[in-house]
CSV table of C-alpha atoms in Angstrom, one decimal:
chain,number,residue,atom,x,y,z
A,1,UNK,CA,-125.3,-45.6,66.7
A,2,UNK,CA,-123.2,-45.8,69.7
A,3,UNK,CA,-123.3,-43.6,72.8
A,4,UNK,CA,-120.7,-41.0,71.7
A,5,UNK,CA,-122.5,-40.6,68.3
A,6,UNK,CA,-125.8,-40.1,70.0
A,7,UNK,CA,-124.3,-37.6,72.5
A,8,UNK,CA,-122.8,-35.5,69.7
A,9,UNK,CA,-126.2,-35.4,67.9
A,10,UNK,CA,-128.1,-34.5,71.0
A,11,UNK,CA,-125.5,-31.8,71.8
A,12,UNK,CA,-125.9,-30.2,68.3
A,13,UNK,CA,-129.7,-30.4,68.5
A,14,UNK,CA,-129.7,-28.8,71.9
A,15,UNK,CA,-127.5,-26.0,70.6
A,16,UNK,CA,-129.8,-25.3,67.7
A,17,UNK,CA,-132.9,-25.4,69.8
A,18,UNK,CA,-131.4,-23.1,72.4
A,19,UNK,CA,-130.3,-20.6,69.7
A,20,UNK,CA,-133.9,-20.2,68.6
A,21,UNK,CA,-134.6,-18.6,72.0
A,22,UNK,CA,-131.2,-17.0,72.7
A,23,UNK,CA,-130.7,-15.2,69.4
A,24,UNK,CA,-133.8,-13.0,69.3
A,25,UNK,CA,-133.5,-12.2,73.0
A,26,UNK,CA,-129.8,-11.2,73.0
A,27,UNK,CA,-130.1,-9.2,69.8
A,28,UNK,CA,-133.4,-7.7,71.0
A,29,UNK,CA,-131.5,-6.4,74.0
A,30,UNK,CA,-128.7,-5.0,71.9
A,31,UNK,CA,-128.3,-6.0,68.3
A,32,UNK,CA,-124.5,-5.7,67.9
A,33,UNK,CA,-123.5,-6.9,71.4
A,34,UNK,CA,-126.2,-9.6,71.3
A,35,UNK,CA,-124.9,-11.0,68.0
A,36,UNK,CA,-121.3,-11.2,69.4
A,37,UNK,CA,-122.6,-12.8,72.6
A,38,UNK,CA,-124.4,-15.3,70.5
A,39,UNK,CA,-121.2,-16.3,68.8
A,40,UNK,CA,-119.4,-16.5,72.2
A,41,UNK,CA,-122.1,-18.8,73.5
A,42,UNK,CA,-121.9,-21.0,70.4
A,43,UNK,CA,-118.1,-21.3,70.7
A,44,UNK,CA,-118.1,-22.0,74.5
A,45,UNK,CA,-121.2,-24.2,74.7
A,46,UNK,CA,-120.7,-26.2,71.5
A,47,UNK,CA,-117.5,-25.8,69.6
A,48,UNK,CA,-115.0,-26.1,72.4
A,49,UNK,CA,-116.7,-29.1,74.2
A,50,UNK,CA,-117.1,-30.9,70.9
A,51,UNK,CA,-113.5,-30.4,70.0
A,52,UNK,CA,-112.4,-31.7,73.4
A,53,UNK,CA,-114.7,-34.6,73.6
A,54,UNK,CA,-115.0,-35.7,69.9
A,55,UNK,CA,-112.4,-34.2,67.6
A,56,UNK,CA,-109.1,-34.5,69.6
A,57,UNK,CA,-109.4,-37.9,71.4
A,58,UNK,CA,-107.7,-40.5,69.3
A,59,UNK,CA,-106.5,-38.0,66.7
A,60,UNK,CA,-103.2,-39.1,65.3
A,61,UNK,CA,-102.3,-35.7,63.9
A,62,UNK,CA,-103.9,-36.3,60.5
A,63,UNK,CA,-106.7,-33.8,61.3
A,64,UNK,CA,-104.3,-30.9,61.2
A,65,UNK,CA,-102.1,-32.2,58.4
A,66,UNK,CA,-101.3,-30.0,55.4
A,67,UNK,CA,-100.1,-32.9,53.4
A,68,UNK,CA,-102.2,-33.9,50.3
A,69,UNK,CA,-101.7,-37.0,48.2
A,70,UNK,CA,-101.0,-36.2,44.5
A,71,UNK,CA,-104.5,-37.3,43.5
A,72,UNK,CA,-105.9,-34.5,45.6
A,73,UNK,CA,-103.8,-31.6,44.3
A,74,UNK,CA,-106.8,-30.0,42.7
A,75,UNK,CA,-108.3,-29.3,46.1
A,76,UNK,CA,-106.1,-26.2,46.6
A,77,UNK,CA,-107.1,-24.3,43.4
A,78,UNK,CA,-110.8,-25.4,44.0
A,79,UNK,CA,-110.7,-23.7,47.5
A,80,UNK,CA,-108.9,-20.6,46.1
A,81,UNK,CA,-111.7,-20.3,43.5
A,82,UNK,CA,-114.3,-20.7,46.2
A,83,UNK,CA,-112.7,-18.0,48.3
A,84,UNK,CA,-112.4,-15.7,45.3
A,85,UNK,CA,-116.0,-16.1,44.4
A,86,UNK,CA,-117.1,-15.2,47.9
A,87,UNK,CA,-114.9,-12.1,47.8
A,88,UNK,CA,-116.5,-11.1,44.4
A,89,UNK,CA,-120.0,-11.7,45.5
A,90,UNK,CA,-119.9,-10.3,49.1
A,91,UNK,CA,-117.0,-7.9,49.0
A,92,UNK,CA,-116.9,-6.1,45.7
A,93,UNK,CA,-120.5,-4.8,45.7
A,94,UNK,CA,-120.0,-3.4,49.2
A,95,UNK,CA,-116.7,-1.5,49.0
A,96,UNK,CA,-118.3,1.8,49.7
A,97,UNK,CA,-119.5,0.8,53.2
A,98,UNK,CA,-116.4,-1.0,54.4
A,99,UNK,CA,-114.3,0.4,57.2
A,100,UNK,CA,-111.0,-0.3,58.9
A,101,UNK,CA,-112.7,-0.9,62.2
A,102,UNK,CA,-115.0,-3.5,60.8
A,103,UNK,CA,-112.0,-5.2,59.1
A,104,UNK,CA,-110.1,-5.6,62.3
A,105,UNK,CA,-113.1,-7.0,64.1
A,106,UNK,CA,-113.7,-9.3,61.2
A,107,UNK,CA,-110.1,-10.6,61.3
A,108,UNK,CA,-110.5,-11.3,65.0
A,109,UNK,CA,-113.9,-13.1,64.8
A,110,UNK,CA,-112.9,-15.0,61.7
A,111,UNK,CA,-109.6,-16.2,63.3
A,112,UNK,CA,-111.7,-17.6,66.2
A,113,UNK,CA,-114.7,-18.9,64.4
A,114,UNK,CA,-113.2,-20.6,61.4
A,115,UNK,CA,-110.8,-23.1,63.2
A,116,UNK,CA,-113.4,-23.8,66.0
A,117,UNK,CA,-116.1,-24.5,63.5
A,118,UNK,CA,-113.9,-26.8,61.3
A,119,UNK,CA,-112.6,-28.7,64.3
A,120,UNK,CA,-116.1,-29.1,65.8
A,121,UNK,CA,-118.3,-29.7,62.7
A,122,UNK,CA,-115.8,-31.5,60.5
A,123,UNK,CA,-113.3,-32.9,63.0
A,124,UNK,CA,-115.9,-33.8,65.6
A,125,UNK,CA,-118.0,-35.8,63.2
A,126,UNK,CA,-115.0,-37.4,61.5
A,127,UNK,CA,-113.7,-38.5,64.8
A,128,UNK,CA,-117.0,-39.8,66.2
A,129,UNK,CA,-118.5,-41.3,63.0
A,130,UNK,CA,-115.3,-42.9,61.7
A,131,UNK,CA,-117.0,-46.3,61.6
A,132,UNK,CA,-120.1,-44.9,59.8
A,133,UNK,CA,-118.6,-42.2,57.5
A,134,UNK,CA,-121.6,-41.7,55.2
A,135,UNK,CA,-124.0,-41.2,58.2
A,136,UNK,CA,-121.5,-38.8,59.8
A,137,UNK,CA,-121.0,-36.9,56.6
A,138,UNK,CA,-124.6,-36.2,56.1
A,139,UNK,CA,-125.6,-35.6,59.7
A,140,UNK,CA,-122.6,-33.2,60.2
A,141,UNK,CA,-123.5,-31.3,57.0
A,142,UNK,CA,-127.2,-31.0,57.9
A,143,UNK,CA,-126.6,-29.9,61.4
A,144,UNK,CA,-123.9,-27.4,60.4
A,145,UNK,CA,-126.5,-25.9,58.0
A,146,UNK,CA,-129.2,-26.0,60.6
A,147,UNK,CA,-127.3,-24.0,63.2
A,148,UNK,CA,-127.3,-21.0,60.9
A,149,UNK,CA,-131.1,-20.9,60.8
A,150,UNK,CA,-131.7,-19.3,64.2
A,151,UNK,CA,-129.3,-16.4,63.2
A,152,UNK,CA,-132.1,-15.3,60.8
A,153,UNK,CA,-134.0,-14.3,64.0
A,154,UNK,CA,-131.4,-11.7,64.9
A,155,UNK,CA,-133.1,-8.4,65.7
A,156,UNK,CA,-131.6,-5.4,64.1
A,157,UNK,CA,-129.0,-7.3,62.1
A,158,UNK,CA,-129.1,-7.1,58.3
A,159,UNK,CA,-127.5,-10.0,56.5
A,160,UNK,CA,-126.1,-9.2,53.0
A,161,UNK,CA,-128.4,-11.1,50.6
A,162,UNK,CA,-130.9,-11.9,53.4
A,163,UNK,CA,-131.8,-15.2,55.0
A,164,UNK,CA,-131.5,-17.0,51.6
A,165,UNK,CA,-127.8,-16.0,51.3
A,166,UNK,CA,-127.0,-16.8,54.9
A,167,UNK,CA,-128.6,-20.3,54.9
A,168,UNK,CA,-127.9,-21.1,51.2
A,169,UNK,CA,-124.2,-20.1,51.7
A,170,UNK,CA,-123.9,-22.3,54.8
A,171,UNK,CA,-125.5,-25.2,52.9
A,172,UNK,CA,-123.3,-25.0,49.8
A,173,UNK,CA,-120.0,-24.2,51.5
A,174,UNK,CA,-120.7,-26.6,54.3
A,175,UNK,CA,-121.2,-29.4,51.7
A,176,UNK,CA,-117.9,-28.6,49.9
A,177,UNK,CA,-115.9,-28.3,53.1
A,178,UNK,CA,-117.5,-31.5,54.5
A,179,UNK,CA,-116.6,-33.4,51.3
A,180,UNK,CA,-113.0,-32.2,51.3
A,181,UNK,CA,-112.5,-32.8,55.0
A,182,UNK,CA,-113.9,-36.3,54.9
A,183,UNK,CA,-111.9,-37.0,51.7
A,184,UNK,CA,-108.6,-35.9,53.2
A,185,UNK,CA,-109.2,-36.5,56.8
A,186,UNK,CA,-107.8,-33.0,57.5
A,187,UNK,CA,-109.3,-29.6,58.3
A,188,UNK,CA,-106.2,-27.7,57.5
A,189,UNK,CA,-107.1,-26.4,54.0
A,190,UNK,CA,-110.8,-26.1,54.6
A,191,UNK,CA,-110.0,-24.1,57.8
A,192,UNK,CA,-108.0,-21.6,55.7
A,193,UNK,CA,-110.8,-21.4,53.2
A,194,UNK,CA,-113.3,-20.9,56.0
A,195,UNK,CA,-111.2,-18.2,57.5
A,196,UNK,CA,-111.0,-16.2,54.2
A,197,UNK,CA,-114.7,-16.7,53.6
A,198,UNK,CA,-115.5,-15.5,57.2
A,199,UNK,CA,-113.2,-12.6,56.8
A,200,UNK,CA,-115.0,-11.2,53.8
A,201,UNK,CA,-118.5,-12.0,55.0
A,202,UNK,CA,-118.0,-10.7,58.5
A,203,UNK,CA,-116.3,-7.6,57.2
A,204,UNK,CA,-119.4,-6.7,55.2
A,205,UNK,CA,-121.8,-7.8,58.0
A,206,UNK,CA,-120.0,-5.7,60.6
A,207,UNK,CA,-119.7,-2.6,58.4
A,208,UNK,CA,-123.3,-2.8,57.3
A,209,UNK,CA,-124.6,-3.1,60.8
A,210,UNK,CA,-122.3,-0.5,62.4
A,211,UNK,CA,-120.2,-2.8,64.6
A,212,UNK,CA,-117.1,-0.6,64.3
A,213,UNK,CA,-116.4,2.9,63.1
A,214,UNK,CA,-113.9,4.0,60.4
């Protein structure tokens, strides 16, 4: 591996290691504020630097392209089905606890988190491991999954379905989004699917944990 590839892996490993200490301490101080501060730290300390150093340099615009070759037309209905399944699984059983306040907060957080994550985890690894795509694919997927593990240590935060749903969902969805992004060279459609997924999951998370009132 070259220097840029090693730097990206070290950056991701440092993030994950730091979160094992940061998550329980911030959420132990205040569950709701601490969780949001954790996301802010993640965006500022990892996503934005990776986008600036690894995703955008040398990008010819393909990373943001909405164009799909005819052979990949089926990706759109696949992502629609994926988003619909997430809605059915996470949203439908929890309609009685949802609130408008939690919805608006979920829209805000999803609109920030989804594009930043796609550009960092998919775009950053595509740009940095373009000469070793298989290695970049699996490392990016594994580290994307791993960064969700410290979130299980959140104090006072209840995740719908527990740790298994949080980590299992990141594992399965991350694999699908990784595959599509590497196949197309673009994060446009996976970014939209990620936003819709985050919208529903964050809405339930915020409502269940009292982040916002009615």
